Amino acid sequence: MDSIRITGGTPLNGTIAISGAKNAALPLMTCGLLTDERLTLTNVPKLADLATMAALLTQHGISVELHGRSITLGGAITNTVAPYEIVSKIRASFLVLGPLLARAREARVSLPGGDAIGARPVDLHLKGLEAMGAQIKLEGGYIEASAPDGLTGANIIFPFISVGATEHLLMAASLANGTTTLQNVAREPEITDLVKCLIAMGAKIEGIGSDTLIIEGVHRLHGATHEILPDRIEAGTYACAAAITGGRVFLENARAEDLGAVLAVLREAGVEVTELATGLVVERTKNLVGVDIVTEPFPGFATDMQAQFMALMTVAEGASMINETIFENRFMHVPELNRMGARINAVGASAIIRGVPKLSGAPVMATDVRAAFSLIIAALIAEGETTISRVYHLDRGYEAVEQKLAGCGAQIERVN
Ligand code: EPZ
């Protein structure tokens, strides 16, 4: 198992190219099941999770060709079973259920199960598919589903916002008989990207960017070419890394509008962000000050930025209160940051961070993809050496981290 070793204290200066968004690429790859024609995705990030998703689609019969940063998907569905071994590794693989039902009218998909940050049920996905006429039962940890006459349009109001359920039902509805109305949908930029790709494939969808999507089902979707949007979470993550070191970094391709409240919070904390047509310049010349945040669906402060922002707040003046409202167990980075001298007290869904003058390097352990990077952010400012173990978590969501950080002067290396 690889580890990453960092010696802190060097301000980051230079340019970091932001890759395509992981959380858009995964559902977009699933769209390969919605047509036999060729779907080409460009600006694809090089991430472990995408390789696993490619393996899943391949065993469904879909051909997956990777050329540099483009993936071309094609071919017909020959297998409608999504095995536990793959689905348990990547939750997003559960999204194949709706497309399999829409096109093959049957599916046997493993329930994803929970992971480090929470139970992560899929009840909204299943209730929505049942509303669209699917017969669903649970057998041996697998969802056995069928829709002999295909899926039927339905009116669905989400009781609370779910990114995955929105994506799932959006794809299923695109090929359903009749019209589906989805209300109280997630409005993350990744959803908008998925809608754009589906429309390019011939889907009829209205309400893009709003809280209600109206999908008029079509009989078939055709191939298309779609460029994946830049990863806003990667951009926000590197903004925190630049800010904590007091450096100046140009985040190439980053888009201010995709960061929502994260940008306003960073500025309130003392980080200067300049918006250019080709990206964002992030620098910090003033002292960091503690800012309170509540994680919310987009455009609120993204839960996927919580751990990284918490690391930044460990050395801010004053205190910061963080309230994690999306996942029930997303504070596992707290004890690791405290090992480095941070003063964080987490109780239930809230954590108070009291700023300290400095952090000290220490051996720490990554627990999930965002927690892994929060430890990197802390290590970049900590005195001495930090070794972060279990960095396979990092590789699931971030491409070429050592190269991107070393390119801006960080003292970082991967050791195995
Ligand atoms: C997506 O997960 C992202 N993953 C997550 O990013 C992100 O944290 C999350 O959205 C919220 O923004 C991908 O896009 C691949 P949800 P998803 O459905 O779709 C509960 C990362 O670090 N819920 O919006 O699974 C759920 O348990 C990852 O890149 C139900 O109860 O998130 C959670 O508490 C982590 N029933 C809340 O809703 C359901 O049927 C939000 O989950 C569905 C969700």
PDB file of N, CA, C and O in Angstrom, residues 72-122:
ATOM      1  N   THR A  72     -14.493   6.058 -25.533  1.00  0.00           N
ATOM      2  CA  THR A  72     -15.600   5.791 -26.453  1.00  0.00           C
ATOM      3  C   THR A  72     -16.296   4.507 -26.023  1.00  0.00           C
ATOM      4  O   THR A  72     -15.639   3.468 -25.851  1.00  0.00           O
ATOM      5  N   LEU A  73     -17.598   4.644 -25.792  1.00  0.00           N
ATOM      6  CA  LEU A  73     -18.404   3.493 -25.358  1.00  0.00           C
ATOM      7  C   LEU A  73     -19.335   3.093 -26.493  1.00  0.00           C
ATOM      8  O   LEU A  73     -19.819   3.954 -27.238  1.00  0.00           O
ATOM      9  N   GLY A  74     -19.572   1.798 -26.652  1.00  0.00           N
ATOM     10  CA  GLY A  74     -20.483   1.364 -27.719  1.00  0.00           C
ATOM     11  C   GLY A  74     -20.901  -0.065 -27.484  1.00  0.00           C
ATOM     12  O   GLY A  74     -20.518  -0.679 -26.491  1.00  0.00           O
ATOM     13  N   GLY A  75     -21.728  -0.577 -28.428  1.00  0.00           N
ATOM     14  CA  GLY A  75     -22.096  -1.993 -28.336  1.00  0.00           C
ATOM     15  C   GLY A  75     -23.383  -2.199 -27.575  1.00  0.00           C
ATOM     16  O   GLY A  75     -23.936  -1.281 -26.962  1.00  0.00           O
ATOM     17  N   ALA A  76     -23.837  -3.469 -27.649  1.00  0.00           N
ATOM     18  CA  ALA A  76     -25.145  -3.789 -27.071  1.00  0.00           C
ATOM     19  C   ALA A  76     -24.971  -4.462 -25.717  1.00  0.00           C
ATOM     20  O   ALA A  76     -23.926  -5.037 -25.418  1.00  0.00           O
ATOM     21  N   ILE A  77     -26.034  -4.400 -24.921  1.00  0.00           N
ATOM     22  CA  ILE A  77     -26.028  -5.040 -23.596  1.00  0.00           C
ATOM     23  C   ILE A  77     -26.169  -6.548 -23.789  1.00  0.00           C
ATOM     24  O   ILE A  77     -27.066  -7.016 -24.475  1.00  0.00           O
ATOM     25  N   THR A  78     -25.231  -7.311 -23.213  1.00  0.00           N
ATOM     26  CA  THR A  78     -25.323  -8.778 -23.317  1.00  0.00           C
ATOM     27  C   THR A  78     -25.485  -9.425 -21.938  1.00  0.00           C
ATOM     28  O   THR A  78     -25.749 -10.612 -21.836  1.00  0.00           O
ATOM     29  N   ASN A  79     -25.271  -8.638 -20.872  1.00  0.00           N
ATOM     30  CA  ASN A  79     -25.385  -9.195 -19.508  1.00  0.00           C
ATOM     31  C   ASN A  79     -26.026  -8.133 -18.617  1.00  0.00           C
ATOM     32  O   ASN A  79     -25.594  -6.978 -18.617  1.00  0.00           O
ATOM     33  N   THR A  80     -27.043  -8.544 -17.864  1.00  0.00           N
ATOM     34  CA  THR A  80     -27.764  -7.541 -17.054  1.00  0.00           C
ATOM     35  C   THR A  80     -27.491  -7.716 -15.559  1.00  0.00           C
ATOM     36  O   THR A  80     -28.290  -7.265 -14.734  1.00  0.00           O
ATOM     37  N   VAL A  81     -26.374  -8.375 -15.225  1.00  0.00           N
ATOM     38  CA  VAL A  81     -26.029  -8.538 -13.804  1.00  0.00           C
ATOM     39  C   VAL A  81     -24.839  -7.647 -13.455  1.00  0.00           C
ATOM     40  O   VAL A  81     -23.820  -7.643 -14.142  1.00  0.00           O
ATOM     41  N   ALA A  82     -24.987  -6.857 -12.397  1.00  0.00           N
ATOM     42  CA  ALA A  82     -23.876  -6.018 -11.898  1.00  0.00           C
ATOM     43  C   ALA A  82     -23.423  -6.631 -10.574  1.00  0.00           C
ATOM     44  O   ALA A  82     -24.156  -6.557  -9.587  1.00  0.00           O
ATOM     45  N   PRO A  83     -22.227  -7.251 -10.558  1.00  0.00           N
ATOM     46  CA  PRO A  83     -21.821  -8.058  -9.407  1.00  0.00           C
ATOM     47  C   PRO A  83     -21.397  -7.243  -8.182  1.00  0.00           C
ATOM     48  O   PRO A  83     -20.900  -6.116  -8.310  1.00  0.00           O
ATOM     49  N   TYR A  84     -21.566  -7.867  -7.007  1.00  0.00           N
ATOM     50  CA  TYR A  84     -21.241  -7.227  -5.724  1.00  0.00           C
ATOM     51  C   TYR A  84     -19.785  -6.773  -5.713  1.00  0.00           C
ATOM     52  O   TYR A  84     -19.479  -5.679  -5.235  1.00  0.00           O
ATOM     53  N   GLU A  85     -18.887  -7.578  -6.315  1.00  0.00           N
ATOM     54  CA  GLU A  85     -17.448  -7.269  -6.231  1.00  0.00           C
ATOM     55  C   GLU A  85     -17.164  -5.874  -6.793  1.00  0.00           C
ATOM     56  O   GLU A  85     -16.275  -5.176  -6.330  1.00  0.00           O
ATOM     57  N   ILE A  86     -17.926  -5.486  -7.809  1.00  0.00           N
ATOM     58  CA  ILE A  86     -17.657  -4.166  -8.408  1.00  0.00           C
ATOM     59  C   ILE A  86     -18.517  -3.092  -7.755  1.00  0.00           C
ATOM     60  O   ILE A  86     -18.022  -2.025  -7.362  1.00  0.00           O
ATOM     61  N   VAL A  87     -19.811  -3.384  -7.577  1.00  0.00           N
ATOM     62  CA  VAL A  87     -20.721  -2.364  -7.048  1.00  0.00           C
ATOM     63  C   VAL A  87     -20.301  -1.961  -5.637  1.00  0.00           C
ATOM     64  O   VAL A  87     -20.416  -0.798  -5.249  1.00  0.00           O
ATOM     65  N   SER A  88     -19.763  -2.915  -4.870  1.00  0.00           N
ATOM     66  CA  SER A  88     -19.357  -2.569  -3.486  1.00  0.00           C
ATOM     67  C   SER A  88     -18.134  -1.662  -3.504  1.00  0.00           C
ATOM     68  O   SER A  88     -17.877  -0.926  -2.554  1.00  0.00           O
ATOM     69  N   LYS A  89     -17.394  -1.661  -4.612  1.00  0.00           N
ATOM     70  CA  LYS A  89     -16.203  -0.789  -4.673  1.00  0.00           C
ATOM     71  C   LYS A  89     -16.570   0.639  -5.073  1.00  0.00           C
ATOM     72  O   LYS A  89     -15.995   1.602  -4.573  1.00  0.00           O
ATOM     73  N   ILE A  90     -17.514   0.757  -5.980  1.00  0.00           N
ATOM     74  CA  ILE A  90     -17.912   2.086  -6.438  1.00  0.00           C
ATOM     75  C   ILE A  90     -19.421   2.195  -6.412  1.00  0.00           C
ATOM     76  O   ILE A  90     -20.121   1.557  -7.193  1.00  0.00           O
ATOM     77  N   ARG A  91     -19.913   3.044  -5.520  1.00  0.00           N
ATOM     78  CA  ARG A  91     -21.352   3.207  -5.348  1.00  0.00           C
ATOM     79  C   ARG A  91     -22.011   3.661  -6.642  1.00  0.00           C
ATOM     80  O   ARG A  91     -23.123   3.240  -6.956  1.00  0.00           O
ATOM     81  N   ALA A  92     -21.335   4.474  -7.402  1.00  0.00           N
ATOM     82  CA  ALA A  92     -21.955   5.034  -8.615  1.00  0.00           C
ATOM     83  C   ALA A  92     -22.327   3.924  -9.585  1.00  0.00           C
ATOM     84  O   ALA A  92     -23.168   4.109 -10.459  1.00  0.00           O
ATOM     85  N   SER A  93     -21.730   2.717  -9.423  1.00  0.00           N
ATOM     86  CA  SER A  93     -22.085   1.632 -10.352  1.00  0.00           C
ATOM     87  C   SER A  93     -23.540   1.231 -10.184  1.00  0.00           C
ATOM     88  O   SER A  93     -24.134   0.652 -11.094  1.00  0.00           O
ATOM     89  N   PHE A  94     -24.153   1.575  -9.045  1.00  0.00           N
ATOM     90  CA  PHE A  94     -25.570   1.237  -8.860  1.00  0.00           C
ATOM     91  C   PHE A  94     -26.442   1.936  -9.909  1.00  0.00           C
ATOM     92  O   PHE A  94     -27.547   1.495 -10.219  1.00  0.00           O
ATOM     93  N   LEU A  95     -25.900   2.990 -10.487  1.00  0.00           N
ATOM     94  CA  LEU A  95     -26.663   3.751 -11.489  1.00  0.00           C
ATOM     95  C   LEU A  95     -26.949   2.943 -12.748  1.00  0.00           C
ATOM     96  O   LEU A  95     -27.745   3.361 -13.591  1.00  0.00           O
ATOM     97  N   VAL A  96     -26.332   1.780 -12.911  1.00  0.00           N
ATOM     98  CA  VAL A  96     -26.600   0.991 -14.124  1.00  0.00           C
ATOM     99  C   VAL A  96     -28.002   0.366 -14.081  1.00  0.00           C
ATOM    100  O   VAL A  96     -28.550  -0.013 -15.122  1.00  0.00           O
ATOM    101  N   LEU A  97     -28.605   0.322 -12.900  1.00  0.00           N
ATOM    102  CA  LEU A  97     -29.899  -0.370 -12.758  1.00  0.00           C
ATOM    103  C   LEU A  97     -30.962   0.227 -13.676  1.00  0.00           C
ATOM    104  O   LEU A  97     -31.607  -0.469 -14.466  1.00  0.00           O
ATOM    105  N   GLY A  98     -31.150   1.533 -13.613  1.00  0.00           N
ATOM    106  CA  GLY A  98     -32.179   2.195 -14.423  1.00  0.00           C
ATOM    107  C   GLY A  98     -31.955   2.012 -15.912  1.00  0.00           C
ATOM    108  O   GLY A  98     -32.861   1.571 -16.636  1.00  0.00           O
ATOM    109  N   PRO A  99     -30.752   2.310 -16.414  1.00  0.00           N
ATOM    110  CA  PRO A  99     -30.491   2.097 -17.843  1.00  0.00           C
ATOM    111  C   PRO A  99     -30.697   0.640 -18.277  1.00  0.00           C
ATOM    112  O   PRO A  99     -31.258   0.380 -19.349  1.00  0.00           O
ATOM    113  N   LEU A 100     -30.297  -0.322 -17.444  1.00  0.00           N
ATOM    114  CA  LEU A 100     -30.504  -1.740 -17.808  1.00  0.00           C
ATOM    115  C   LEU A 100     -31.998  -2.037 -17.911  1.00  0.00           C
ATOM    116  O   LEU A 100     -32.464  -2.709 -18.832  1.00  0.00           O
ATOM    117  N   LEU A 101     -32.766  -1.495 -16.953  1.00  0.00           N
ATOM    118  CA  LEU A 101     -34.217  -1.698 -16.996  1.00  0.00           C
ATOM    119  C   LEU A 101     -34.822  -1.056 -18.236  1.00  0.00           C
ATOM    120  O   LEU A 101     -35.652  -1.647 -18.927  1.00  0.00           O
ATOM    121  N   ALA A 102     -34.377   0.147 -18.539  1.00  0.00           N
ATOM    122  CA  ALA A 102     -34.958   0.894 -19.662  1.00  0.00           C
ATOM    123  C   ALA A 102     -34.675   0.193 -20.990  1.00  0.00           C
ATOM    124  O   ALA A 102     -35.516   0.155 -21.874  1.00  0.00           O
ATOM    125  N   ARG A 103     -33.499  -0.442 -21.107  1.00  0.00           N
ATOM    126  CA  ARG A 103     -33.136  -1.004 -22.408  1.00  0.00           C
ATOM    127  C   ARG A 103     -33.290  -2.510 -22.467  1.00  0.00           C
ATOM    128  O   ARG A 103     -33.687  -3.051 -23.496  1.00  0.00           O
ATOM    129  N   ALA A 104     -32.970  -3.209 -21.354  1.00  0.00           N
ATOM    130  CA  ALA A 104     -33.038  -4.684 -21.397  1.00  0.00           C
ATOM    131  C   ALA A 104     -34.245  -5.203 -20.637  1.00  0.00           C
ATOM    132  O   ALA A 104     -34.505  -6.393 -20.612  1.00  0.00           O
ATOM    133  N   ARG A 105     -34.939  -4.267 -19.922  1.00  0.00           N
ATOM    134  CA  ARG A 105     -36.188  -4.575 -19.229  1.00  0.00           C
ATOM    135  C   ARG A 105     -36.010  -5.541 -18.048  1.00  0.00           C
ATOM    136  O   ARG A 105     -36.971  -6.021 -17.487  1.00  0.00           O
ATOM    137  N   GLU A 106     -34.780  -5.804 -17.698  1.00  0.00           N
ATOM    138  CA  GLU A 106     -34.535  -6.582 -16.490  1.00  0.00           C
ATOM    139  C   GLU A 106     -33.125  -6.263 -16.014  1.00  0.00           C
ATOM    140  O   GLU A 106     -32.282  -5.797 -16.786  1.00  0.00           O
ATOM    141  N   ALA A 107     -32.878  -6.533 -14.697  1.00  0.00           N
ATOM    142  CA  ALA A 107     -31.527  -6.284 -14.170  1.00  0.00           C
ATOM    143  C   ALA A 107     -31.383  -6.970 -12.824  1.00  0.00           C
ATOM    144  O   ALA A 107     -32.377  -7.152 -12.104  1.00  0.00           O
ATOM    145  N   ARG A 108     -30.152  -7.358 -12.522  1.00  0.00           N
ATOM    146  CA  ARG A 108     -29.839  -7.904 -11.186  1.00  0.00           C
ATOM    147  C   ARG A 108     -28.579  -7.171 -10.735  1.00  0.00           C
ATOM    148  O   ARG A 108     -27.492  -7.415 -11.238  1.00  0.00           O
ATOM    149  N   VAL A 109     -28.795  -6.210  -9.832  1.00  0.00           N
ATOM    150  CA  VAL A 109     -27.710  -5.305  -9.450  1.00  0.00           C
ATOM    151  C   VAL A 109     -27.487  -5.384  -7.946  1.00  0.00           C
ATOM    152  O   VAL A 109     -28.443  -5.264  -7.171  1.00  0.00           O
ATOM    153  N   SER A 110     -26.246  -5.565  -7.544  1.00  0.00           N
ATOM    154  CA  SER A 110     -25.952  -5.647  -6.106  1.00  0.00           C
ATOM    155  C   SER A 110     -26.283  -4.315  -5.437  1.00  0.00           C
ATOM    156  O   SER A 110     -26.043  -3.240  -6.005  1.00  0.00           O
ATOM    157  N   LEU A 111     -26.828  -4.411  -4.232  1.00  0.00           N
ATOM    158  CA  LEU A 111     -26.988  -3.186  -3.440  1.00  0.00           C
ATOM    159  C   LEU A 111     -25.589  -2.686  -3.110  1.00  0.00           C
ATOM    160  O   LEU A 111     -24.704  -3.480  -2.783  1.00  0.00           O
ATOM    161  N   PRO A 112     -25.336  -1.397  -3.177  1.00  0.00           N
ATOM    162  CA  PRO A 112     -23.956  -0.918  -2.965  1.00  0.00           C
ATOM    163  C   PRO A 112     -23.463  -1.063  -1.537  1.00  0.00           C
ATOM    164  O   PRO A 112     -22.277  -1.175  -1.291  1.00  0.00           O
ATOM    165  N   GLY A 113     -24.398  -1.058  -0.569  1.00  0.00           N
ATOM    166  CA  GLY A 113     -23.921  -1.087   0.825  1.00  0.00           C
ATOM    167  C   GLY A 113     -23.381   0.280   1.222  1.00  0.00           C
ATOM    168  O   GLY A 113     -23.257   1.183   0.400  1.00  0.00           O
ATOM    169  N   GLY A 114     -23.032   0.402   2.467  1.00  0.00           N
ATOM    170  CA  GLY A 114     -22.558   1.702   2.946  1.00  0.00           C
ATOM    171  C   GLY A 114     -21.064   1.844   2.704  1.00  0.00           C
ATOM    172  O   GLY A 114     -20.423   0.982   2.115  1.00  0.00           O
ATOM    173  N   ASP A 115     -20.513   2.953   3.136  1.00  0.00           N
ATOM    174  CA  ASP A 115     -19.052   3.081   3.078  1.00  0.00           C
ATOM    175  C   ASP A 115     -18.625   3.935   4.269  1.00  0.00           C
ATOM    176  O   ASP A 115     -19.403   4.164   5.194  1.00  0.00           O
ATOM    177  N   ALA A 116     -17.390   4.424   4.229  1.00  0.00           N
ATOM    178  CA  ALA A 116     -16.813   5.053   5.427  1.00  0.00           C
ATOM    179  C   ALA A 116     -17.652   6.233   5.918  1.00  0.00           C
ATOM    180  O   ALA A 116     -17.797   6.454   7.124  1.00  0.00           O
ATOM    181  N   ILE A 117     -18.281   6.973   4.952  1.00  0.00           N
ATOM    182  CA  ILE A 117     -18.892   8.238   5.402  1.00  0.00           C
ATOM    183  C   ILE A 117     -20.354   8.088   5.778  1.00  0.00           C
ATOM    184  O   ILE A 117     -20.974   9.039   6.235  1.00  0.00           O
ATOM    185  N   GLY A 118     -20.906   6.868   5.564  1.00  0.00           N
ATOM    186  CA  GLY A 118     -22.296   6.738   6.000  1.00  0.00           C
ATOM    187  C   GLY A 118     -22.989   5.530   5.413  1.00  0.00           C
ATOM    188  O   GLY A 118     -22.427   4.807   4.590  1.00  0.00           O
ATOM    189  N   ALA A 119     -24.244   5.345   5.809  1.00  0.00           N
ATOM    190  CA  ALA A 119     -25.016   4.169   5.377  1.00  0.00           C
ATOM    191  C   ALA A 119     -25.334   4.257   3.894  1.00  0.00           C
ATOM    192  O   ALA A 119     -25.359   3.267   3.170  1.00  0.00           O
ATOM    193  N   ARG A 120     -25.599   5.458   3.433  1.00  0.00           N
ATOM    194  CA  ARG A 120     -25.802   5.766   2.007  1.00  0.00           C
ATOM    195  C   ARG A 120     -26.824   4.839   1.359  1.00  0.00           C
ATOM    196  O   ARG A 120     -26.541   4.111   0.408  1.00  0.00           O
ATOM    197  N   PRO A 121     -28.054   4.839   1.863  1.00  0.00           N
ATOM    198  CA  PRO A 121     -29.103   4.007   1.263  1.00  0.00           C
ATOM    199  C   PRO A 121     -29.454   4.485  -0.151  1.00  0.00           C
ATOM    200  O   PRO A 121     -29.042   5.577  -0.571  1.00  0.00           O
ATOM    201  N   VAL A 122     -30.190   3.653  -0.857  1.00  0.00           N
ATOM    202  CA  VAL A 122     -30.602   3.991  -2.228  1.00  0.00           C
ATOM    203  C   VAL A 122     -32.123   3.910  -2.367  1.00  0.00           C
ATOM    204  O   VAL A 122     -32.649   3.658  -3.450  1.00  0.00           O
TER     205      VAL A 122
END
